[in-house]
Every structure is written in C-alpha cells, then in structure tokens.
Tab-separated table of C-alpha atoms and ligand atoms in Angstrom:
chain	number	residue	atom	x	y	z
C	257	UNK	CA	65.090	151.867	118.437
C	258	UNK	CA	64.447	148.124	118.225
C	259	UNK	CA	65.718	145.776	120.883
C	260	UNK	CA	68.415	143.339	119.758
C	261	UNK	CA	68.680	139.560	120.091
C	262	UNK	CA	72.057	138.507	118.716
C	263	UNK	CA	72.419	134.737	118.260
C	264	UNK	CA	76.067	133.703	118.299
C	265	UNK	CA	76.251	130.270	116.603
C	266	UNK	CA	79.885	129.760	117.764
C	267	UNK	CA	81.375	126.545	116.336
C	268	UNK	CA	78.723	124.187	117.672
C	269	UNK	CA	77.931	121.272	115.351
C	270	UNK	CA	74.336	122.503	115.286
C	271	UNK	CA	75.552	125.738	113.667
C	272	UNK	CA	76.225	123.727	110.538
C	273	UNK	CA	73.532	121.063	110.749
C	274	UNK	CA	70.696	123.400	111.764
C	275	UNK	CA	72.113	126.838	110.949
C	276	UNK	CA	69.745	127.627	108.101
C	277	UNK	CA	66.689	126.507	110.094
C	278	UNK	CA	67.733	128.650	113.045
C	279	UNK	CA	68.108	131.628	110.706
C	280	UNK	CA	64.625	131.063	109.275
C	281	UNK	CA	63.168	130.926	112.784
C	282	UNK	CA	65.101	134.096	113.663
C	283	UNK	CA	63.610	135.897	110.649
C	284	UNK	CA	60.066	134.855	111.542
C	285	UNK	CA	60.442	135.957	115.152
C	286	UNK	CA	62.051	139.222	114.096
C	287	UNK	CA	59.111	140.013	111.802
C	288	UNK	CA	56.583	138.984	114.433
C	289	UNK	CA	58.004	140.831	117.433
C	290	UNK	CA	59.825	143.842	115.968
C	291	UNK	CA	63.023	142.775	117.751
C	292	UNK	CA	66.156	142.866	115.579
C	293	UNK	CA	67.168	139.228	115.643
C	294	UNK	CA	70.695	139.009	114.243
C	295	UNK	CA	72.670	135.816	113.650
C	296	UNK	CA	76.445	135.302	113.756
C	297	UNK	CA	77.196	131.964	112.071
C	298	UNK	CA	80.633	130.494	111.322
C	299	UNK	CA	82.310	131.842	108.194
C	300	UNK	CA	81.501	128.909	105.901
C	301	UNK	CA	77.799	129.322	106.626
C	302	UNK	CA	77.557	133.092	106.190
C	303	UNK	CA	76.609	133.040	102.520
C	304	UNK	CA	73.885	130.421	103.043
C	305	UNK	CA	72.201	132.575	105.644
C	306	UNK	CA	72.748	136.186	104.664
C	307	UNK	CA	69.558	136.351	102.556
C	308	UNK	CA	67.357	134.972	105.329
C	309	UNK	CA	67.954	137.313	108.271
C	310	UNK	CA	70.460	139.989	109.286
C	311	UNK	CA	73.779	138.173	109.388
C	312	UNK	CA	77.148	139.148	110.831
C	313	UNK	CA	80.500	137.351	111.048
C	314	UNK	CA	81.953	136.111	114.336
C	315	UNK	CA	85.095	138.170	113.882
C	316	UNK	CA	87.284	140.064	111.461
C	317	UNK	CA	91.033	140.737	111.324
C	318	UNK	CA	92.329	144.281	111.104
C	319	UNK	CA	94.249	143.694	107.866
C	320	UNK	CA	93.340	144.889	104.375
C	321	UNK	CA	92.900	142.409	101.518
C	322	UNK	CA	96.245	140.949	100.434
C	323	UNK	CA	98.781	138.270	101.370
C	324	UNK	CA	97.250	137.232	104.707
C	325	UNK	CA	96.545	133.519	105.047
C	326	UNK	CA	93.585	132.457	107.213
C	327	UNK	CA	92.502	136.012	107.876
C	328	UNK	CA	89.041	137.476	107.399
C	329	UNK	CA	89.067	141.019	106.052
C	330	UNK	CA	86.474	143.788	106.026
C	331	UNK	CA	86.551	143.461	102.239
C	332	UNK	CA	85.508	139.798	102.341
C	333	UNK	CA	82.491	140.687	104.474
C	334	UNK	CA	81.538	143.716	102.409
C	335	UNK	CA	81.961	141.909	99.085
C	336	UNK	CA	79.736	139.053	100.278
C	337	UNK	CA	76.966	141.315	101.539
C	338	UNK	CA	77.448	140.491	105.224
C	339	UNK	CA	76.030	143.169	107.558
C	340	UNK	CA	78.924	143.361	110.011
C	341	UNK	CA	80.817	141.414	112.606
C	342	UNK	CA	81.274	140.485	116.229
C	343	UNK	CA	84.672	141.543	117.517
C	344	UNK	CA	86.807	140.641	120.511
C	345	UNK	CA	84.547	137.842	121.772
C	346	UNK	CA	86.133	136.313	124.870
C	347	UNK	CA	86.670	133.103	122.877
C	348	UNK	CA	88.580	135.096	120.189
C	349	UNK	CA	90.068	138.125	121.892
C	350	UNK	CA	92.060	140.852	120.180
C	351	UNK	CA	94.989	139.917	122.355
C	352	UNK	CA	98.255	138.108	121.722
C	353	UNK	CA	97.961	135.732	124.662
C	354	UNK	CA	95.092	133.938	126.369
C	355	UNK	CA	93.749	136.170	129.110
C	356	UNK	CA	96.110	138.951	128.022
C	357	UNK	CA	95.440	142.654	127.608
C	358	UNK	CA	93.438	143.657	124.524
C	359	UNK	CA	95.523	145.063	121.685
C	360	UNK	CA	93.464	148.247	121.460
C	361	UNK	CA	95.358	149.588	118.436
C	362	UNK	CA	94.576	146.564	116.313
C	363	UNK	CA	91.002	146.450	117.553
C	364	UNK	CA	90.471	150.123	116.698
C	365	UNK	CA	91.888	149.567	113.220
C	366	UNK	CA	89.377	146.745	112.678
C	367	UNK	CA	86.464	148.859	113.955
C	368	UNK	CA	87.472	151.859	111.831
C	369	UNK	CA	87.898	149.804	108.666
C	370	UNK	CA	84.506	148.168	109.167
C	371	UNK	CA	82.899	151.561	109.764
C	372	UNK	CA	84.427	152.960	106.575
C	373	UNK	CA	83.062	149.959	104.680
C	374	UNK	CA	79.597	150.467	106.205
C	375	UNK	CA	79.820	147.300	108.309
C	376	UNK	CA	78.317	147.101	111.799
C	377	UNK	CA	80.575	146.228	114.740
C	378	UNK	CA	79.445	144.389	117.886
C	379	UNK	CA	82.394	144.483	120.254
C	380	UNK	CA	82.546	142.254	123.339
C	381	UNK	CA	84.115	143.298	126.640
C	382	UNK	CA	84.755	141.422	129.862
C	383	UNK	CA	84.619	144.319	132.333
C	384	UNK	CA	83.826	148.002	132.772
C	385	UNK	CA	87.372	149.169	132.153
C	386	UNK	CA	87.390	147.554	128.706
C	387	UNK	CA	83.877	148.874	128.100
C	388	UNK	CA	84.955	152.464	128.660
C	389	UNK	CA	87.955	152.235	126.336
C	390	UNK	CA	85.936	150.582	123.594
C	391	UNK	CA	82.940	152.916	123.917
C	392	UNK	CA	85.340	155.702	122.896
C	393	UNK	CA	85.823	153.870	119.583
C	394	UNK	CA	82.062	154.211	118.903
C	395	UNK	CA	81.278	150.755	117.541
C	396	UNK	CA	77.670	149.879	116.699
C	397	UNK	CA	77.328	148.050	120.010
C	398	UNK	CA	79.396	147.147	123.046
C	399	UNK	CA	78.492	143.789	124.633
C	400	UNK	CA	79.348	142.943	128.236
C	401	UNK	CA	79.948	139.208	128.694
C	402	UNK	CA	81.698	137.964	131.853
C	403	UNK	CA	83.615	134.901	130.591
C	404	UNK	CA	82.984	132.723	133.639
C	405	UNK	CA	79.226	132.748	132.984
C	406	UNK	CA	79.366	131.971	129.266
C	407	UNK	CA	77.748	128.638	128.386
C	408	UNK	CA	76.282	128.175	131.877
C	409	UNK	CA	72.805	128.428	133.350
C	410	UNK	CA	73.337	131.490	135.547
C	411	UNK	CA	72.541	134.657	133.649
C	412	UNK	CA	74.709	137.761	133.852
C	413	UNK	CA	71.539	139.629	134.821
C	414	UNK	CA	71.138	137.579	137.997
C	415	UNK	CA	74.856	137.186	138.820
C	416	UNK	CA	75.834	140.818	138.210
C	417	UNK	CA	72.753	143.075	137.994
C	418	UNK	CA	74.675	146.060	139.377
C	419	UNK	CA	77.438	145.740	136.797
C	420	UNK	CA	74.890	145.361	133.980
C	421	UNK	CA	73.252	148.590	135.139
C	422	UNK	CA	76.529	150.445	135.493
C	423	UNK	CA	77.719	149.119	132.136
C	424	UNK	CA	74.535	150.245	130.363
C	425	UNK	CA	74.780	153.744	131.861
C	426	UNK	CA	78.467	153.971	131.046
C	427	UNK	CA	77.907	153.103	127.378
C	428	UNK	CA	74.971	155.524	127.064
C	429	UNK	CA	76.887	158.372	128.729
C	430	UNK	CA	80.100	157.905	126.779
C	431	UNK	CA	78.998	156.896	123.283
C	432	UNK	CA	76.249	156.383	120.741
C	433	UNK	CA	76.882	152.625	120.863
C	434	UNK	CA	74.164	150.224	121.976
C	435	UNK	CA	74.743	148.523	125.336
C	436	UNK	CA	74.171	144.763	124.989
C	437	UNK	CA	74.809	141.993	127.487
C	438	UNK	CA	75.288	138.241	127.306
C	439	UNK	CA	76.406	135.063	129.108
C	440	UNK	CA	74.089	132.449	130.554
C	441	UNK	CA	70.972	134.118	129.136
C	442	UNK	CA	68.466	131.298	128.703
C	443	UNK	CA	65.134	132.339	130.217
C	444	UNK	CA	62.596	134.960	129.219
C	445	UNK	CA	63.032	136.590	132.623
C	446	UNK	CA	66.780	137.037	131.942
C	447	UNK	CA	66.032	138.881	128.694
C	448	UNK	CA	63.352	141.018	130.363
C	449	UNK	CA	65.683	141.896	133.222
C	450	UNK	CA	68.406	142.984	130.793
C	451	UNK	CA	66.082	145.668	129.418
C	452	UNK	CA	64.974	146.718	132.911
C	453	UNK	CA	68.637	147.167	133.850
C	454	UNK	CA	69.213	149.458	130.869
C	455	UNK	CA	70.577	147.229	128.113
C	456	UNK	CA	69.220	147.364	124.569
C	457	UNK	CA	69.378	143.629	124.057
C	458	UNK	CA	71.136	140.330	124.612
C	459	UNK	CA	73.637	137.946	123.058
C	460	UNK	CA	72.730	134.270	123.315
C	461	UNK	CA	74.438	131.099	122.120
C	462	UNK	CA	73.829	127.766	123.897
C	463	UNK	CA	70.253	128.581	124.984
C	464	UNK	CA	69.205	128.757	121.336
C	465	UNK	CA	71.737	126.878	119.225
C	466	UNK	CA	71.647	123.741	121.399
C	467	UNK	CA	67.867	123.797	121.978
C	468	UNK	CA	65.601	121.251	120.288
C	469	UNK	CA	62.827	123.804	119.918
C	470	UNK	CA	65.088	126.726	119.030
C	471	UNK	CA	62.212	128.690	117.504
C	472	UNK	CA	60.332	128.685	120.819
C	473	UNK	CA	63.495	129.820	122.627
C	474	UNK	CA	64.074	132.667	120.151
C	475	UNK	CA	60.441	133.734	120.475
C	476	UNK	CA	60.453	133.594	124.289
C	477	UNK	CA	63.595	135.696	124.579
C	478	UNK	CA	62.617	138.243	121.929
C	479	UNK	CA	59.055	138.748	123.124
C	480	UNK	CA	60.198	139.138	126.742
C	481	UNK	CA	62.217	142.204	125.710
C	482	UNK	CA	59.229	144.022	124.242
C	483	UNK	CA	56.392	142.970	126.562
K	754	LIG	O1	78.242	135.694	122.474
K	754	LIG	C1	77.286	135.084	123.289
K	754	LIG	C2	77.843	134.025	124.123
K	754	LIG	O2	79.170	134.148	124.491
K	754	LIG	C3	76.979	133.658	125.273
K	754	LIG	O3	77.017	132.277	125.326
K	754	LIG	O4	76.065	130.073	125.710
K	754	LIG	O5	76.187	131.731	127.569
K	754	LIG	O6	74.550	132.070	125.710
K	754	LIG	P1	75.889	131.503	126.138
C-alpha cells in the first residue's frame, strides 16, 4: 500500500493563486516517489485541478441533491469526477456548535452516501474517542489532528508520539481504514516519524501551501516517508 501525503489547501489565498502549480508539483512528486500525493483544494478550484493529480473536496454535506442552498452533495463530487472528500476537519466539524460534540448520525450518512457513490472519505478526528467511533464507520482513512497544533511549527509526532502510536494501532485493530496524522507537520523528520509510529501518511497545509518552494517541500515530505 502506498504512503499518503494529503495536501489540504484550506482557504489560503495561495490555494487560488498557486493552486494549479501546487497540483502539478504534487503530481510530479507522486510519480517520482510512489507516494499517493492527494490535494484538497477549495470547491471553486476542484475542476481546474482534478485532471492533474488525485483531487478531493474539503468537505461534503450529508444531504442528497435537491433544494439545499450552499451545500455540497456527494452527487456534485461524483458528477464532476472528484475522487472523494475530507470530512469533519476541525475547521469544519460535523457539529452544530463550535467545539461541540460531533453529530455522528449526520457524519455517518455522509460517509455512507460517499461510499455508495464510490467516493473516498478522509475523516478527521481530534482524539482517540472520536477515532474509535469513526473507525467503526469504515471510511477510507481516519486522520488524527489535534486542533491546538494545526498551523504551528510543532508537529503532532513530536508533541504526542504516544497518542499517534496508540491512534495508529487503534485504527488498524478496529477497521480497514488508513491511519493518517496531521498538524504542524513541516519537516522531513516529522513525516518519517509518522511512519515509524505506525501511520500510513500525513496531512499537511501551511508547510506546503504557504511555502515559496512548495515543490521542494512536497518532495522532502513524500520521500521521507519511503526512505
Ligand atoms: O488538514 C491538515 C491541516 O489541518 C494541518 O494544517 O498547517 O498544521 O499543516 P498544518
């Protein structure tokens, strides 16, 4: 199974101004290293990028196509040839209030509808309790991202190596989902450590999207996971 480097573009300005170039660099590195480099651009950029490298949305709503303003449906992704979606990122939780409990029913509906449509699902969690509940839903991948480390320079692999290890074991023992980790991953050694601790890959945003030489950053992170 190939290791995964998932680049979350978020809503950074660079996602729009450099999004296509980042995708081209991702494709080159993916071909050169054998790592599955996947990009998650904002919705208006998805169609520009989908032919360049494996592309997923940053989120999807659980509703079916119909009278739902400002929703993204599984049908929209499928119809446009998008490979799948992130779900429940800590910046867009499946919860009705900020910091509130996940609405597991709605989240499961979204995962199940994507699965039926053949879409991949990369579901973020903030702790082991959420990880266990979501592993039971068998998404493509479960991604552990402690919110306090997101966007910073301290990697989850150095702040919480024990949790990363426990998380990876928990996902492997309870599901067929891939264990991924993210938050503060910027250096090659962070990516390497994630694999040593049992993860199958990493999610990265600021370390790549905000970098001047984003191709070098993508290459450094991807190659560190396979060497
Ligand atoms: O989804 C990945 C993201 O939340 C991590 O962000 O900037 O810490 O790499 P960053």
